[in-house]
PDB file of C-alpha atoms in Angstrom:
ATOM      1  CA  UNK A 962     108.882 133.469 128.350  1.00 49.00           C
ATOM      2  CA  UNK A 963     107.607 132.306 131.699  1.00 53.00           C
ATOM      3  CA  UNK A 964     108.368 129.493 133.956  1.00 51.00           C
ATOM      4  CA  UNK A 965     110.014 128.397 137.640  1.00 52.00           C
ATOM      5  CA  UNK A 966     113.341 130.339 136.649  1.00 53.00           C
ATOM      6  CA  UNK A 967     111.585 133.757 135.404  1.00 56.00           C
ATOM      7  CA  UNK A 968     109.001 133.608 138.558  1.00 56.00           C
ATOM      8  CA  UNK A 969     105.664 132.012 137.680  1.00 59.00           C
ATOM      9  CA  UNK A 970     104.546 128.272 137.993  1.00 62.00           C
ATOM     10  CA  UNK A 971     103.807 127.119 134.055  1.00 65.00           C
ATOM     11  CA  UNK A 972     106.226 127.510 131.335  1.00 74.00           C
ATOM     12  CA  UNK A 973     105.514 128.628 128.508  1.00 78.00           C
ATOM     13  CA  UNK A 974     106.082 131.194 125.416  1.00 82.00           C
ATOM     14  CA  UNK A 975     103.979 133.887 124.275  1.00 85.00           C
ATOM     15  CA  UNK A 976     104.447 136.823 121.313  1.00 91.00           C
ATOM     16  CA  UNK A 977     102.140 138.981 119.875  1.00 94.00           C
ATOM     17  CA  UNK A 978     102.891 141.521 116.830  1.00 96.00           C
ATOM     18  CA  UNK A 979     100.985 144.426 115.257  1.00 96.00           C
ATOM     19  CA  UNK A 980     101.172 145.840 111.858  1.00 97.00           C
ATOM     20  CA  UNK A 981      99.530 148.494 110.271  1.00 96.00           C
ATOM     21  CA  UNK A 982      99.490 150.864 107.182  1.00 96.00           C
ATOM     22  CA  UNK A 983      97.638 154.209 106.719  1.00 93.00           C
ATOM     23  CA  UNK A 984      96.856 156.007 103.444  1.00 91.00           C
ATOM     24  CA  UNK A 985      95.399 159.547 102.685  1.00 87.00           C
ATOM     25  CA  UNK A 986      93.215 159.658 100.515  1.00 84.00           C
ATOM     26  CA  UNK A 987      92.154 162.440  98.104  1.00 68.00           C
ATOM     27  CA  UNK A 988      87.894 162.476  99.155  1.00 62.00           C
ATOM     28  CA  UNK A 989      87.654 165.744 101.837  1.00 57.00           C
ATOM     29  CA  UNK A 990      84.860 165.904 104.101  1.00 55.00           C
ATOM     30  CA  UNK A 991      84.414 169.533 104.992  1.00 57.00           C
ATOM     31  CA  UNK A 992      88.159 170.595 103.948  1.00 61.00           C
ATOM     32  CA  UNK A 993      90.238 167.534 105.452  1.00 66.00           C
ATOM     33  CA  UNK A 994      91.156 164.449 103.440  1.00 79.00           C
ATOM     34  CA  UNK A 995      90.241 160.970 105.029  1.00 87.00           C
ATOM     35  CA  UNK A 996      92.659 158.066 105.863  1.00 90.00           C
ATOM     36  CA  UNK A 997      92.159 154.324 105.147  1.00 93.00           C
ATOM     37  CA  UNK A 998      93.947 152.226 107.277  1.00 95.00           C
ATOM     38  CA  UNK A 999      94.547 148.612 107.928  1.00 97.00           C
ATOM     39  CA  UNK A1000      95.677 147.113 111.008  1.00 96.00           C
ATOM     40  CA  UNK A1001      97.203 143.417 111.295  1.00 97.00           C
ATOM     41  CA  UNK A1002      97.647 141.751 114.585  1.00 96.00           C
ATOM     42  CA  UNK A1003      98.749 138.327 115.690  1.00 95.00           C
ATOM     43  CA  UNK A1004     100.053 135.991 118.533  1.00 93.00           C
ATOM     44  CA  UNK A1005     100.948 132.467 119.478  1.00 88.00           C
ATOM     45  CA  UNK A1006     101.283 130.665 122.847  1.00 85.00           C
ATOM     46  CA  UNK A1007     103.642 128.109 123.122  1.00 80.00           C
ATOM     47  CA  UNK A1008     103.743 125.288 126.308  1.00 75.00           C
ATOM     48  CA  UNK A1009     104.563 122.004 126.500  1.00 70.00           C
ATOM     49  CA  UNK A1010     101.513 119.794 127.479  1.00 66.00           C
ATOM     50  CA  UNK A1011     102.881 117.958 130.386  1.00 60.00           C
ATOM     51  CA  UNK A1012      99.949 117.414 133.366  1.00 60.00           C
ATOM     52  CA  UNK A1013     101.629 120.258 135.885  1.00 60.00           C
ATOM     53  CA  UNK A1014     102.370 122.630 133.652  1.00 61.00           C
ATOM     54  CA  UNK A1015      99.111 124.316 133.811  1.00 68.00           C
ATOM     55  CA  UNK A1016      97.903 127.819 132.351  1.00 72.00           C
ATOM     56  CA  UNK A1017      96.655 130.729 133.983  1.00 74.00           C
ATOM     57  CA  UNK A1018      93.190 131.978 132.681  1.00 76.00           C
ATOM     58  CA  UNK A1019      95.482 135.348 132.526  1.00 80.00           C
ATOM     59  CA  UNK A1020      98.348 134.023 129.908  1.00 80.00           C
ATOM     60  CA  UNK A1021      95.762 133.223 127.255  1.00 84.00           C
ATOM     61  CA  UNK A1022      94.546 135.415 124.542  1.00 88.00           C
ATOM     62  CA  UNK A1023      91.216 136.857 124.630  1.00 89.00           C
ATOM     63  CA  UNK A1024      89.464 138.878 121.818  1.00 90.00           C
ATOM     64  CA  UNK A1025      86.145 140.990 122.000  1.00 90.00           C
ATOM     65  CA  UNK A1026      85.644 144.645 123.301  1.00 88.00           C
ATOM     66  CA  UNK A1027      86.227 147.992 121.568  1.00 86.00           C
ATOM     67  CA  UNK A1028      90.427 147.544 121.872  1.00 85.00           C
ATOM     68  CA  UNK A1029      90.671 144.270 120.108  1.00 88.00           C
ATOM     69  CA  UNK A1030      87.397 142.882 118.320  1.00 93.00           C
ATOM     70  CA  UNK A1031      84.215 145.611 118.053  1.00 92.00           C
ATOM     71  CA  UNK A1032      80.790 144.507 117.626  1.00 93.00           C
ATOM     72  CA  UNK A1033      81.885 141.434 120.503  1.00 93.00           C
ATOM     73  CA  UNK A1034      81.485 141.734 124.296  1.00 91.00           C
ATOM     74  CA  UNK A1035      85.146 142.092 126.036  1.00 89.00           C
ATOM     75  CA  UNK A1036      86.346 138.245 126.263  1.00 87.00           C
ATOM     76  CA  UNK A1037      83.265 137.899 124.124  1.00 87.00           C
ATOM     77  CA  UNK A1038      84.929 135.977 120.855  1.00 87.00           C
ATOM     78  CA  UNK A1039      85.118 131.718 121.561  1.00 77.00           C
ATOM     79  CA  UNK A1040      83.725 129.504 124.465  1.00 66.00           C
ATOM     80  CA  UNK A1041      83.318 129.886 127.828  1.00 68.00           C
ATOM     81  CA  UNK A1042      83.412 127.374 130.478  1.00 63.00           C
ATOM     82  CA  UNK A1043      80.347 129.453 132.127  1.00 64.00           C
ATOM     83  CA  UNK A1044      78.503 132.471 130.692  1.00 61.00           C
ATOM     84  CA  UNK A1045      81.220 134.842 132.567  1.00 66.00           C
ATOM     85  CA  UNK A1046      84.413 132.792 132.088  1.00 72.00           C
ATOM     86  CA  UNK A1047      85.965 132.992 128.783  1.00 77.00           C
ATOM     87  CA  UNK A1048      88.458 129.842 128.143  1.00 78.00           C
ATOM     88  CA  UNK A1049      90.439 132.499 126.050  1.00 83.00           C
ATOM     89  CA  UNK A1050      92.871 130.626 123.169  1.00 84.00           C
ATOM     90  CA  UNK A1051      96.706 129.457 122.700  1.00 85.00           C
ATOM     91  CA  UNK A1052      96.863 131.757 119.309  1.00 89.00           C
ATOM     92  CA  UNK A1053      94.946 134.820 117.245  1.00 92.00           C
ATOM     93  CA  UNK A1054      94.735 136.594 114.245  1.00 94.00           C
ATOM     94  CA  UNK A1055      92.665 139.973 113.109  1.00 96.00           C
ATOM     95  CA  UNK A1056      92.966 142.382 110.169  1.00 97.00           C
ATOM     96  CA  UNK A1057      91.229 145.763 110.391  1.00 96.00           C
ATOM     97  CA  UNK A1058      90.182 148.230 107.841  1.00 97.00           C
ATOM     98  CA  UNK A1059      89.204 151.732 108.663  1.00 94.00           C
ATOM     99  CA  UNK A1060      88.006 154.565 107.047  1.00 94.00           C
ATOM    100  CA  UNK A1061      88.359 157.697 108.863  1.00 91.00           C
ATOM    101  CA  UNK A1062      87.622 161.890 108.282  1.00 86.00           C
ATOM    102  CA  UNK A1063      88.954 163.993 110.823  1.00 85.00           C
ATOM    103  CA  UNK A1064      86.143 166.578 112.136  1.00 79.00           C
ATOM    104  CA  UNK A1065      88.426 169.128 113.736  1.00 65.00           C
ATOM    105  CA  UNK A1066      86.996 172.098 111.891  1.00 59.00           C
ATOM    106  CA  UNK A1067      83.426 171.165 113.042  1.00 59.00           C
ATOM    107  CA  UNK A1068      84.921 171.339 116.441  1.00 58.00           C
ATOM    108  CA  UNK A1069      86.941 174.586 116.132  1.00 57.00           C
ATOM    109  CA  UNK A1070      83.576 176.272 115.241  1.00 57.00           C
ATOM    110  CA  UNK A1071      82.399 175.431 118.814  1.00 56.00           C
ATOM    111  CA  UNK A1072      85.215 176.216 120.439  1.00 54.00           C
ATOM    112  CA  UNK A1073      86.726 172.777 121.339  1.00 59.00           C
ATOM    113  CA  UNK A1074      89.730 171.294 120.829  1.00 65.00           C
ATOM    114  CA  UNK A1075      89.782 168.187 120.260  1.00 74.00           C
ATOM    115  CA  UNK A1076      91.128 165.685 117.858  1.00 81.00           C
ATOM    116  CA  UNK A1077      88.167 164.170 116.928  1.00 84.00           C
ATOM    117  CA  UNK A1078      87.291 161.364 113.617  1.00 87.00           C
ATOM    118  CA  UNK A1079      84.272 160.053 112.229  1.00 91.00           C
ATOM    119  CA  UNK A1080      84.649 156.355 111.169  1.00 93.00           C
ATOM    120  CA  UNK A1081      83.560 153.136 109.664  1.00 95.00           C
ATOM    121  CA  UNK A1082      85.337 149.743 109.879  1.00 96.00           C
ATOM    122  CA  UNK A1083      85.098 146.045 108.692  1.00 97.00           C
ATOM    123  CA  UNK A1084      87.112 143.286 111.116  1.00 96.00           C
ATOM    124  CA  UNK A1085      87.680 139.816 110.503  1.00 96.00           C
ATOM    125  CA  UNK A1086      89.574 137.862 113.381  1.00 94.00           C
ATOM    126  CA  UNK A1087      89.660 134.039 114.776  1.00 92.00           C
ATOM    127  CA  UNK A1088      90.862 133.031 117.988  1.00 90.00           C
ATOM    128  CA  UNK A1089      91.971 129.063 118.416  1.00 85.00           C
ATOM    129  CA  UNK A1090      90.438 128.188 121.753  1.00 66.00           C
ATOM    130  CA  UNK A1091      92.170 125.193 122.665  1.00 60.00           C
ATOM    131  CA  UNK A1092      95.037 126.852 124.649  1.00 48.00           C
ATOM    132  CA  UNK A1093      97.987 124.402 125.781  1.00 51.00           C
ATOM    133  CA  UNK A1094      97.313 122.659 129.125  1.00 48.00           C
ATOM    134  CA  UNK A1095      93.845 122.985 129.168  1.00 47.00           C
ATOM    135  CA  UNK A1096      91.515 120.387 129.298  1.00 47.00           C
ATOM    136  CA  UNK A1097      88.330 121.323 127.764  1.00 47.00           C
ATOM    137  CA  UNK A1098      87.508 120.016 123.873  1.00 46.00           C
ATOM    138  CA  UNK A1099      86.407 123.275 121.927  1.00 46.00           C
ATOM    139  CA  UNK A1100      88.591 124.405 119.367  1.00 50.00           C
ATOM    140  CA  UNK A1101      87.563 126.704 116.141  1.00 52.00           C
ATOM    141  CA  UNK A1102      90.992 127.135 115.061  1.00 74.00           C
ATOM    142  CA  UNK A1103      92.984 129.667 113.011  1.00 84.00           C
ATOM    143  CA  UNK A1104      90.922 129.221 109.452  1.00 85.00           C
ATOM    144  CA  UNK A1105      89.051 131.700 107.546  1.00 87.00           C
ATOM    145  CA  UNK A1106      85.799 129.112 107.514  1.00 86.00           C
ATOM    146  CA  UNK A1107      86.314 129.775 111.509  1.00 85.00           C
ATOM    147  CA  UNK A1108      86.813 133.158 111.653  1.00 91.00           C
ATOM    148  CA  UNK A1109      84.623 136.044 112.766  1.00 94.00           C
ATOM    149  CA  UNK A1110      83.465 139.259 111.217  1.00 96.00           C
ATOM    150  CA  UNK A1111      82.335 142.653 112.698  1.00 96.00           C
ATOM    151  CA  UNK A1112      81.022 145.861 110.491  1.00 97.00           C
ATOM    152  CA  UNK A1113      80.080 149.262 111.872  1.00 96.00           C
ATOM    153  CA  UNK A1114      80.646 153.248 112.090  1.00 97.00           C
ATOM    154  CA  UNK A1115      81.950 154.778 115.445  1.00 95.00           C
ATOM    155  CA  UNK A1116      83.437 158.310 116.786  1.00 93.00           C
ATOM    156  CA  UNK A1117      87.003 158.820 117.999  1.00 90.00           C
ATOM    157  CA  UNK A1118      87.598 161.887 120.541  1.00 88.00           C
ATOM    158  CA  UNK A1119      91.413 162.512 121.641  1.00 84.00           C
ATOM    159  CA  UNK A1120      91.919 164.825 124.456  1.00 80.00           C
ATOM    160  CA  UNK A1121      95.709 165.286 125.834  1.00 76.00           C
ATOM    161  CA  UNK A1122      96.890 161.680 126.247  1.00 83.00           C
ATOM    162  CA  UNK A1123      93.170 160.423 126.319  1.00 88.00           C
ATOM    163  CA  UNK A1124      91.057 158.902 123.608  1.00 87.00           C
ATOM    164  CA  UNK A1125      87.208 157.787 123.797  1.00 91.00           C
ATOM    165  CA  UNK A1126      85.744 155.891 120.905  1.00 92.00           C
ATOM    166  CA  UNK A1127      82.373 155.224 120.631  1.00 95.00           C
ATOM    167  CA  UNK A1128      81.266 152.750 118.058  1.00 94.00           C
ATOM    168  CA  UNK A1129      78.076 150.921 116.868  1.00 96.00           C
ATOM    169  CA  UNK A1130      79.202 147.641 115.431  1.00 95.00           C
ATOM    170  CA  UNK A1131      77.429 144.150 113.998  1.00 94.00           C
ATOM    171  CA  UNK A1132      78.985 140.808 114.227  1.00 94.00           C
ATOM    172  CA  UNK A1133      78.362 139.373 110.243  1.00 96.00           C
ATOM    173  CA  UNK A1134      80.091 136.449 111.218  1.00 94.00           C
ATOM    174  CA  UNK A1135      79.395 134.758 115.102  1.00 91.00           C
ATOM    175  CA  UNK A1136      80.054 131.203 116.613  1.00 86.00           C
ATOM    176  CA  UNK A1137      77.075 130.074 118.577  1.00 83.00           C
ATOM    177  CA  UNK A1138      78.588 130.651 121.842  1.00 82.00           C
ATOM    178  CA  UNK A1139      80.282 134.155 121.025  1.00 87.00           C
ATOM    179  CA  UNK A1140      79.103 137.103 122.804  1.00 88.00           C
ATOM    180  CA  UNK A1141      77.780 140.270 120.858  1.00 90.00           C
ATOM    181  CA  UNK A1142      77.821 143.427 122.263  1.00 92.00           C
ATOM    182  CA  UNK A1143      76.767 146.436 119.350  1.00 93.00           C
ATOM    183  CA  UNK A1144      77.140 149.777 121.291  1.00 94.00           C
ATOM    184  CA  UNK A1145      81.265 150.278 123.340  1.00 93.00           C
ATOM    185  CA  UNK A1146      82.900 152.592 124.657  1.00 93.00           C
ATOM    186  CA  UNK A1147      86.469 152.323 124.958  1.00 90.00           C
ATOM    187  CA  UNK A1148      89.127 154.425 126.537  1.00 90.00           C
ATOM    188  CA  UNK A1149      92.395 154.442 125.810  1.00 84.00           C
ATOM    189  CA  UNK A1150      95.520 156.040 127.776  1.00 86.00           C
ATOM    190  CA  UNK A1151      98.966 156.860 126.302  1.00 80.00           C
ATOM    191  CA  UNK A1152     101.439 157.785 128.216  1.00 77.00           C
ATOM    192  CA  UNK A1153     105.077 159.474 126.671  1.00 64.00           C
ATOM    193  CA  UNK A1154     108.466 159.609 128.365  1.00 52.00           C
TER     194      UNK A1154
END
């Protein structure tokens, strides 16, 4: 929740949850068995649509780049007011399946250690860009005819509290003004108390 009493200028409402499920499963490539997994995220934006209670480009949601939608350009899924400016959207959705074989062993044998997976993934995600407040028109809502699809294989290397992914993804499914982007690298910090 933010608004005039919690420190900011709009009021509005915003949640976002994750869910996700992982199975081994019994195929071993080179001694260790692979996981599937599927991932399930979500959020809404709520704000009542009165003329001063305008939105930050920064409270929206925005989907593309190797952390929430591979195979798009970061910001890279819905419109854009300009070819840099993403309007972003008032609510998401995106389900993830991933099929991954750990590759440790190949690594031990050259003396690294690293937690390292091999991996190929399908995503299917929509964003609704019409984000309370704003004023522009575009809106591809929530629905499976408007959603977007990604396919591709990609490398996961985890050193410490550090892990690089590279991945080579295809958009299946694109609106004419999304953003592709096939090759990412993403980095991704954890950090334990």
């Amino acid at each position: 929740v933010r608004g005039p009493l919690f420190g900011g200028t709009a009021l509005f409402a915003r949640s976002e949850a994750v869910a996700q499920r992982h199975w081994p499963l019994l195929y071993e490539l080179r001694g260790a068995p692979a996981t599937l997994s599927v991932v399930a995220r979500g959020g809404a934006l709520a704000a009542p649509t009165h003329k001063n209670n305008r939105l930050a480009p920064s409270d929206r949601f925005y989907l593309g780049g190797p952390s929430s939608f591979v195979g798009f350009a970061p910001r890279g899924v819905g419109g854009a007011a300009t070819p840099r400016a993403a309007l972003g959207g008032s609510a998401y959705w995106s389900v993830m399946a991933l099929l991954a074989w750990p590759m440790q062993t190949f690594f031990r044998r050259h003396t690294l250690s690293v937690d390292a997976h091999l991996c190929t993934f399908a995503q299917l995600g929509a964003l609704s860009s019409r984000s309370p407040g704003a004023t522009h028109a575009i809106d591809r809502g929530l629905s499976l005819a408007h959603s977007r699809a990604a396919a591709g294989v990609g490398l996961s290397l985890g050193l410490a509290n550090v892990r690089i992914d590279f991945n080579v993804a295809v958009p299946l499914r694109a609106a004419p003004l999304d953003r592709a982007q096939s090759f990412q690298l993403g980095v991704h910090m954890s950090f334990a108390g």
